[in-house]
Structures are given as structure tokens and as C-alpha cells.
mmCIF file of C-alpha atoms in Angstrom:
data_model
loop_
_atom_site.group_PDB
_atom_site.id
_atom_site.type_symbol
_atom_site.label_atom_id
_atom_site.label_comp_id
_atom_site.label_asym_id
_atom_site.label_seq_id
_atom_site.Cartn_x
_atom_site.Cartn_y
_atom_site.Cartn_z
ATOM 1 C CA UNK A 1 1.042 19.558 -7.284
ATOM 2 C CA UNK A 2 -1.585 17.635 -8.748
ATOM 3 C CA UNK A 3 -0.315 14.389 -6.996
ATOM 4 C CA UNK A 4 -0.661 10.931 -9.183
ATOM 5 C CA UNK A 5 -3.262 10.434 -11.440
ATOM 6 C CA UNK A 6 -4.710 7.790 -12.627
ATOM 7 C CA UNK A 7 -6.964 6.409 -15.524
ATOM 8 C CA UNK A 8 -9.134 4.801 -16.031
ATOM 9 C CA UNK A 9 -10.799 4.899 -12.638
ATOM 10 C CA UNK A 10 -13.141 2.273 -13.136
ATOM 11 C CA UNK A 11 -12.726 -0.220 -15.779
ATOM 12 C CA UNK A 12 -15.274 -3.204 -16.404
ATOM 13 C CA UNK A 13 -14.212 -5.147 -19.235
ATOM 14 C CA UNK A 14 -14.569 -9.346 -20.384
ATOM 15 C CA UNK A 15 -12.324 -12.161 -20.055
ATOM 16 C CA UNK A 16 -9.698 -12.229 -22.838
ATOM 17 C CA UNK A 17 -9.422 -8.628 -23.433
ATOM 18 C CA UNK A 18 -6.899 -6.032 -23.453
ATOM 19 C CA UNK A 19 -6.457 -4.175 -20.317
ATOM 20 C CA UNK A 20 -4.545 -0.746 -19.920
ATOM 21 C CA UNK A 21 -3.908 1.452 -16.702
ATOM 22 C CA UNK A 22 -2.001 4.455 -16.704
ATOM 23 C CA UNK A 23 -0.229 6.571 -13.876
ATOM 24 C CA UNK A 24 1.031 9.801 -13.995
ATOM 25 C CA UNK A 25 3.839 9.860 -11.204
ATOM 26 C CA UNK A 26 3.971 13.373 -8.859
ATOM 27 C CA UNK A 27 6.970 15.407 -10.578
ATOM 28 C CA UNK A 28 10.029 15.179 -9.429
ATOM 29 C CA UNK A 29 9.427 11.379 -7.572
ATOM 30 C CA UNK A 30 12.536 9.001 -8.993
ATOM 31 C CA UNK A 31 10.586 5.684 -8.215
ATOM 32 C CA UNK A 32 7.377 4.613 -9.103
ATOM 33 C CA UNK A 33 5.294 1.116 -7.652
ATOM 34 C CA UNK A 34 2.582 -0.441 -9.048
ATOM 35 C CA UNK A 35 0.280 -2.418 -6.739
ATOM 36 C CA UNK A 36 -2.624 -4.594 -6.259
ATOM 37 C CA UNK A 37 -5.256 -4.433 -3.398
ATOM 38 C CA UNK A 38 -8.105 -7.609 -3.070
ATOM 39 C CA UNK A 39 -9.881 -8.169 -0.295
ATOM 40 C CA UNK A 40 -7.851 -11.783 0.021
ATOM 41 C CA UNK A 41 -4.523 -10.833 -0.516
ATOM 42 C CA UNK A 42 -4.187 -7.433 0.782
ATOM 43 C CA UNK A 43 -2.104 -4.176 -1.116
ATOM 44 C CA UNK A 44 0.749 -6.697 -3.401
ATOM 45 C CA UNK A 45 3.978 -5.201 -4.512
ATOM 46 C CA UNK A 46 3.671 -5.823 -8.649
ATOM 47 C CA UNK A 47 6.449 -3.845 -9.939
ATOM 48 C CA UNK A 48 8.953 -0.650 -8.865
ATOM 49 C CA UNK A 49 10.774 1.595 -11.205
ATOM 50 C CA UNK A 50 13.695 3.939 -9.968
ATOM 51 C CA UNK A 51 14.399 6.549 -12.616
ATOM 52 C CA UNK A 52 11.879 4.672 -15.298
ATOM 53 C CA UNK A 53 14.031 1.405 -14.647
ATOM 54 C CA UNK A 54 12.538 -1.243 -13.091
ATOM 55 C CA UNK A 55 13.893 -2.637 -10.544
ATOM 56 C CA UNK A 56 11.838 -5.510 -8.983
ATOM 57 C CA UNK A 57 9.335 -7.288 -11.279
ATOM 58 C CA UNK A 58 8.978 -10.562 -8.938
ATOM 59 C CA UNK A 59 5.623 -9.704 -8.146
ATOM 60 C CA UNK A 60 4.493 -9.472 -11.339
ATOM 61 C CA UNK A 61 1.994 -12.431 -11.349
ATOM 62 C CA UNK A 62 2.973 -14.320 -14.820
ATOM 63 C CA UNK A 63 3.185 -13.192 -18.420
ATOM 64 C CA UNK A 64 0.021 -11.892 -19.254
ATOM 65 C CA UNK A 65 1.190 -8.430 -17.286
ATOM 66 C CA UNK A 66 3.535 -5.827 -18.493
ATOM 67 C CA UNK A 67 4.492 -2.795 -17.465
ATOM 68 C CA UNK A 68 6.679 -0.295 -18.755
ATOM 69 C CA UNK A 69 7.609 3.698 -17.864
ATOM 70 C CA UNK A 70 8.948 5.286 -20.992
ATOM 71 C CA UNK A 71 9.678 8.695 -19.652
ATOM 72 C CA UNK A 72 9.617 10.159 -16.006
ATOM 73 C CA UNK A 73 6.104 11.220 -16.321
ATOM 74 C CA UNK A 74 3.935 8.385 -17.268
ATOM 75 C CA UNK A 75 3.612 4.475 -16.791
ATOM 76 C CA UNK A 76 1.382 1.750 -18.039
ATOM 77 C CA UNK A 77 0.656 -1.624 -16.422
ATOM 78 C CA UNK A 78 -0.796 -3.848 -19.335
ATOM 79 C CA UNK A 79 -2.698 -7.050 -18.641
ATOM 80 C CA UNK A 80 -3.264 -9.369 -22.094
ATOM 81 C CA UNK A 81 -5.316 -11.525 -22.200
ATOM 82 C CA UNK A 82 -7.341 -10.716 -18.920
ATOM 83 C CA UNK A 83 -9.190 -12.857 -16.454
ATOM 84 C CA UNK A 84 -12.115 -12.669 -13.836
ATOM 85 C CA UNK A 85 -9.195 -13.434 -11.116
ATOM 86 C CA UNK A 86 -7.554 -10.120 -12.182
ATOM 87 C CA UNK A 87 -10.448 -8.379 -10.605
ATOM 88 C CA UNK A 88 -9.029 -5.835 -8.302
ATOM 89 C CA UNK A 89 -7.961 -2.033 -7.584
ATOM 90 C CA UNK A 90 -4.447 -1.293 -9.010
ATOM 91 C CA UNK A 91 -2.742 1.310 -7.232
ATOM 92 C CA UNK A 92 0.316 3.778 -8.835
ATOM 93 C CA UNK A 93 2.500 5.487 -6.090
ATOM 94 C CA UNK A 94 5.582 7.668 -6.688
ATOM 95 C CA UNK A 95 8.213 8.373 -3.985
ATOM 96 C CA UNK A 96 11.135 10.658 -3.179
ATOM 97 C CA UNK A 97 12.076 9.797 -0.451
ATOM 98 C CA UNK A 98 11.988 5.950 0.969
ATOM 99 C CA UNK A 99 9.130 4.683 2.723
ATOM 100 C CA UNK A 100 7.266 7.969 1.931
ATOM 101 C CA UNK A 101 4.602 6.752 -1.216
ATOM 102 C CA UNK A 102 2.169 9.048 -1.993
ATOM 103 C CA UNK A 103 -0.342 6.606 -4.127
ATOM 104 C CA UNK A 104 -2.928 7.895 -6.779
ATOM 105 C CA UNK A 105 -7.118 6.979 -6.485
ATOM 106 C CA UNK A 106 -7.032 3.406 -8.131
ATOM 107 C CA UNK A 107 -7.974 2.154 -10.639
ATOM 108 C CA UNK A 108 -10.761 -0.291 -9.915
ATOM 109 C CA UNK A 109 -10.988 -3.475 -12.542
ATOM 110 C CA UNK A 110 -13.710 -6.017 -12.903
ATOM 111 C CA UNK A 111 -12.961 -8.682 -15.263
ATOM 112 C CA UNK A 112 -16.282 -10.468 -16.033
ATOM 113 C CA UNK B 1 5.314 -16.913 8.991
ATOM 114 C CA UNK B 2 4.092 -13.966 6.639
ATOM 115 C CA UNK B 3 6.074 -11.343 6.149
ATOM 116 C CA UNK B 4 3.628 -9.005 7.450
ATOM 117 C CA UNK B 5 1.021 -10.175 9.856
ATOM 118 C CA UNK B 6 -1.090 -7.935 11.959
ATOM 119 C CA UNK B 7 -4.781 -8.599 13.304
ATOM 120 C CA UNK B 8 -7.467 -7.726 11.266
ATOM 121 C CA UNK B 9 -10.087 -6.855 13.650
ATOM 122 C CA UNK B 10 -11.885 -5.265 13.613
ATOM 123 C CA UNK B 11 -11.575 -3.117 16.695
ATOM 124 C CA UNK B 12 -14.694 -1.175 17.817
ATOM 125 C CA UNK B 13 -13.780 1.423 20.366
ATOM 126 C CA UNK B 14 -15.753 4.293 21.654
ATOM 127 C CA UNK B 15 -14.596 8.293 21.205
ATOM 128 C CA UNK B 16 -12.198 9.006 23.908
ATOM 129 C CA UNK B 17 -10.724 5.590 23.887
ATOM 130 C CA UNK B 18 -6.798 4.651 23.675
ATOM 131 C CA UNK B 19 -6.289 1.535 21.046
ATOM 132 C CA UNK B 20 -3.447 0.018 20.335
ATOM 133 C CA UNK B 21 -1.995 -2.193 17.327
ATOM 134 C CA UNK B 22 0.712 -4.668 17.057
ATOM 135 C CA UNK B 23 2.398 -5.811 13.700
ATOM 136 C CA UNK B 24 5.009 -8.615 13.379
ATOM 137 C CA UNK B 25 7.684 -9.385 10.781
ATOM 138 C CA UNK B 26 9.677 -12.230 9.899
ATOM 139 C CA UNK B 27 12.400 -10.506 8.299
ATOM 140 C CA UNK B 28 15.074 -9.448 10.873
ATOM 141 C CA UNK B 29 17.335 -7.782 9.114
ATOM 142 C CA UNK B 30 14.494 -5.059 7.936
ATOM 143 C CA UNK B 31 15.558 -1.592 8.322
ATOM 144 C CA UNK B 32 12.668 0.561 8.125
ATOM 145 C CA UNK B 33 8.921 0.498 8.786
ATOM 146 C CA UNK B 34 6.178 2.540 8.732
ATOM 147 C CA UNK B 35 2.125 3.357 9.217
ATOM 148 C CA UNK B 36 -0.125 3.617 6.586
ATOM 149 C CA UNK B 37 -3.777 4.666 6.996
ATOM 150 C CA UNK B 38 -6.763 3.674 4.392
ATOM 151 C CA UNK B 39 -9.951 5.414 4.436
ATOM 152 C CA UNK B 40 -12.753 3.409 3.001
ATOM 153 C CA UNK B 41 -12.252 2.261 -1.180
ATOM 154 C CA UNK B 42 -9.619 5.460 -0.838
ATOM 155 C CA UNK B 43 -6.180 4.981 -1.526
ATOM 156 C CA UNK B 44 -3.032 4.385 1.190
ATOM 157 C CA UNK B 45 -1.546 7.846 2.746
ATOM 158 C CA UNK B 46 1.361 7.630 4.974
ATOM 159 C CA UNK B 47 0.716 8.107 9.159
ATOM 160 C CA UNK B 48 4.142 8.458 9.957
ATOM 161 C CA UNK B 49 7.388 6.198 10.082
ATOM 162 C CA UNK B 50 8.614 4.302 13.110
ATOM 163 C CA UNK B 51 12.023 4.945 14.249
ATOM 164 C CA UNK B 52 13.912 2.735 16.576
ATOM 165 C CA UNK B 53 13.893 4.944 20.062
ATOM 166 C CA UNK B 54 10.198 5.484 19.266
ATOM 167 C CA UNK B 55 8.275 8.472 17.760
ATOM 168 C CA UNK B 56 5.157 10.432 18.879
ATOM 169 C CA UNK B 57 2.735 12.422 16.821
ATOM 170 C CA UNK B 58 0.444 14.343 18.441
ATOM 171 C CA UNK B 59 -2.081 11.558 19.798
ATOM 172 C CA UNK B 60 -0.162 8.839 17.608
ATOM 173 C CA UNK B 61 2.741 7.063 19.119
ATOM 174 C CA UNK B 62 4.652 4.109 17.110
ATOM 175 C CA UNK B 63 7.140 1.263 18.948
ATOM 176 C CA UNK B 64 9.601 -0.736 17.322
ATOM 177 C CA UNK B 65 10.598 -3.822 19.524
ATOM 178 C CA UNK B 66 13.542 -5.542 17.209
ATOM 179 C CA UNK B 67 14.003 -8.229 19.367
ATOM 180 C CA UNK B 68 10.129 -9.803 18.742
ATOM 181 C CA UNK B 69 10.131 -8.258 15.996
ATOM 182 C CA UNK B 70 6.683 -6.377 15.860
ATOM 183 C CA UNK B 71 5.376 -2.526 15.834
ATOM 184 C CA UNK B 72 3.472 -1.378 17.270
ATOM 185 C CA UNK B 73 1.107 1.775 17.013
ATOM 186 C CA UNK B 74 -1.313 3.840 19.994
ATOM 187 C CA UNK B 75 -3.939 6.196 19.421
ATOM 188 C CA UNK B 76 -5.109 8.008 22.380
ATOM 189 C CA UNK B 77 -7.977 9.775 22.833
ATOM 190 C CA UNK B 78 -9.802 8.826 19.236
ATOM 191 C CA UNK B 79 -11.742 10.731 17.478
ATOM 192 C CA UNK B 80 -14.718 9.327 14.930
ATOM 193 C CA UNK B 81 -12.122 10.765 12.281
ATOM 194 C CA UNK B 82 -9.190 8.041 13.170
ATOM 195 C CA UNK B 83 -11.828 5.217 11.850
ATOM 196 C CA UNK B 84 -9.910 3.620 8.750
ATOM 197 C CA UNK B 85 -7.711 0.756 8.116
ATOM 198 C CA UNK B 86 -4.470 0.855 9.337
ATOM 199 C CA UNK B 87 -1.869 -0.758 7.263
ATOM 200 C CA UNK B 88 1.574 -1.778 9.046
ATOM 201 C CA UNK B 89 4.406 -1.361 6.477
ATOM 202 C CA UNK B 90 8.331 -3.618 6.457
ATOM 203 C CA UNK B 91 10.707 -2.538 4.162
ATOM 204 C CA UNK B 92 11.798 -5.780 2.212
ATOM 205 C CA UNK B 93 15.118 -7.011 1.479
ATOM 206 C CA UNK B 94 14.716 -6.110 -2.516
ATOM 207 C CA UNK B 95 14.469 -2.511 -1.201
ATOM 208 C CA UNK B 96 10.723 -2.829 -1.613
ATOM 209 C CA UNK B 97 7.838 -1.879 0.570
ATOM 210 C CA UNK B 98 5.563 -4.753 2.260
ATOM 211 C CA UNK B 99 1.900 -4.053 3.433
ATOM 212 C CA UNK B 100 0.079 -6.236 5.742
ATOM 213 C CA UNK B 101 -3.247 -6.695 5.301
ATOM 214 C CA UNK B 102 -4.569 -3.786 8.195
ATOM 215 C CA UNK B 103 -6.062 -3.808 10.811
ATOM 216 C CA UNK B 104 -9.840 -1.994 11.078
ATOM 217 C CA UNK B 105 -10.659 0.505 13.819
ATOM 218 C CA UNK B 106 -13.931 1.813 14.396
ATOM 219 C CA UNK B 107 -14.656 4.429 16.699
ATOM 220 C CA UNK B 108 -18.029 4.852 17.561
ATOM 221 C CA UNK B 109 -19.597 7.729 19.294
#
């Protein structure tokens, strides 16, 4: 298996503007978690999704992020309008089995 | 108290040396916990989960001490190749996942 993609893997974009990262979970996984990793704050729990429902949202910083998982095989997490305090790497991970996340490359976002 | 508190180092050790790391949590009714190891700007990959008698991999062994409540993981005899970030992992009480922030190790040679 391919394991989870990501894309974009670097994204460098300016305050105000669209942002949109995409994970392809590993096939077969049932829940999917989106995360955050800064240097301050550590790896942050955003959102989960058990059989594209989601499940936990409370980390979800405020209203300018989204994210949604339309089928089994893809996800987006959607930031509108962006800001420099977004700046971070975004992590997708898929799981079958508790505990056990197997988490894609990152996607690394710079808002200037 | 955080959720998830270990110390950040980081810890510079020489080849050959046993290390250990401690990890507490403030949630007592958590269920599960695991390791997590980081390799420099890579992403998370599980080390292995902690089970409540205790568990040994090879040169890794992890403790779980529910009564104060930390974890606790030893490398022996470590090689250049265990440097990384080591990431102690609570499952929370929304069925979620919690990260602390790691702990560094460097092993110099």
C-alpha cells in the first residue's frame, strides 16, 4: 500500500486566501484525523472521522476551518480566509485499529 | 495540569547508553497509551503501545504506573539511529488520541 498521501506538500500562500489540503487515507482504515504540529503547541487533535463521519470537531480552532470526507478515500481540511498564525504542518493519519495511526508526510503551510 | 506533559529535553546521551523517559497524564480514567517516534520535519510512526503489566521490544521497554499516572519508556543500549523525538501518546475521553509535545534524544557517538 501506498500509505496516506498528501498534497500539497508545501504550500506558501498570503493572508486572506483560500487554503486547501487533501489526504488520501490508506485503504481499508475506517477513521481518519487531521492534525496540527507548531513548534509551540505541539501535534493538536483538529478533527476525526470514523467511516467519513466526523466524530470530534472540538479542536477545530474557529470558523474559518472546514473539513469534510465525502467518500472513504479522500478528505479536505479547508481554511478561509487564512492567517500568518495558521502557519504550520497539517498532518492526515488513517487508522484501523485504535491507537495504531499511520500519518501521511505533511503538509507544510506558511501564511505570509 | 496538561493533559500530556513530558520533558522536552533534550537528552544527549552517548552510543551504548540506557535513557529513559517519563510522561504524565491528568486523565485517570484513560485506557490506552502509546509511543510515538518523530524523525526530524518527518511525520509521527508508532514505537509500540504500552500495556498495563509492561511490554518489551527488543531494546525498548514501556511502564505504565496508573497510580502516578505517568509512562514511562527505556532504551538500552542506543544506537545513533534511536535519535528522534519521542512523542508520549493518552487516549482521551472523546475516544481521541493526545500527543505531548516529545521529548528529544540525541545520541552521539
Amino acid at each position: 500500500d501506498a500509505g496516506v498521501i498528501q498534497s500539497p506538500r508545501h504550500e506558501v500562500t498570503e493572508m486572506g486566501q483560500e487554503v486547501t489540503l487533501r489526504c488520501k487515507p490508506i485503504s481499508g482504515h475506517d477513521y481518519l484525523f487531521w492534525y496540527r504540529q507548531t513548534m509551540m503547541r505541539g501535534l493538536e487533535l483538529l478533527i476525526y472521522f470514523n467511516n467519513n463521519v466526523p466524530i470530534d470537531d472540538s479542536g477545530m480552532p474557529e470558523d474559518r476551518f472546514s473539513a469534510k470526507m465525502p467518500n472513504a478515500s479522500f478528505s479536505t481540511l479547508k481554511i478561509q480566509p487564512s492567517e500568518p498564525r495558521d502557519s504550520a504542518v497539517y498532518f492526515c493519519a488513517s487508522s484501523l485499529v485504535f491507537g495504531e495511526l499511520f500519518f501521511g508526510e505533511g503538509s507544510r503551510l506558511t501564511v505570509l | 495540569r496538561k493533559e500530556v506533559e513530558q520533558d522536552p529535553g533534550p537528552f544527549n546521551v552517548p552510543e551504548g547508553a540506557t535513557v529513559a523517559f517519563n510522561c504524565t497524564y491528568s486523565n485517570s480514567a484513560s485506557q490506552s497509551f502509546f509511543w510515538y517516534r518523530q524523525d526530524c520535519r518527518k511525520e509521527p510512526k508508532l514505537l509500540m503501545s504500552v500495556y498495563s503489566s509492561g511490554n518489551e521490544d527488543g531494546r525498548f521497554t514501556a511502564q505504565l504506573n496508573r497510580a502516578s499516572q505517568y509512562i514511562s519508556l527505556l532504551i538500552r543500549d542506543s544506537k545513533l539511529s534511536d535519535s528522534a523525538t519521542y512523542l508520549c501518546v493518552v487516549a482521551g475521553s472523546q475516544g481521541n488520541l493526545i500527543f505531548g509535545k516529545g521529548t528529544k534524544l540525541s545520541v552521539k557517538p
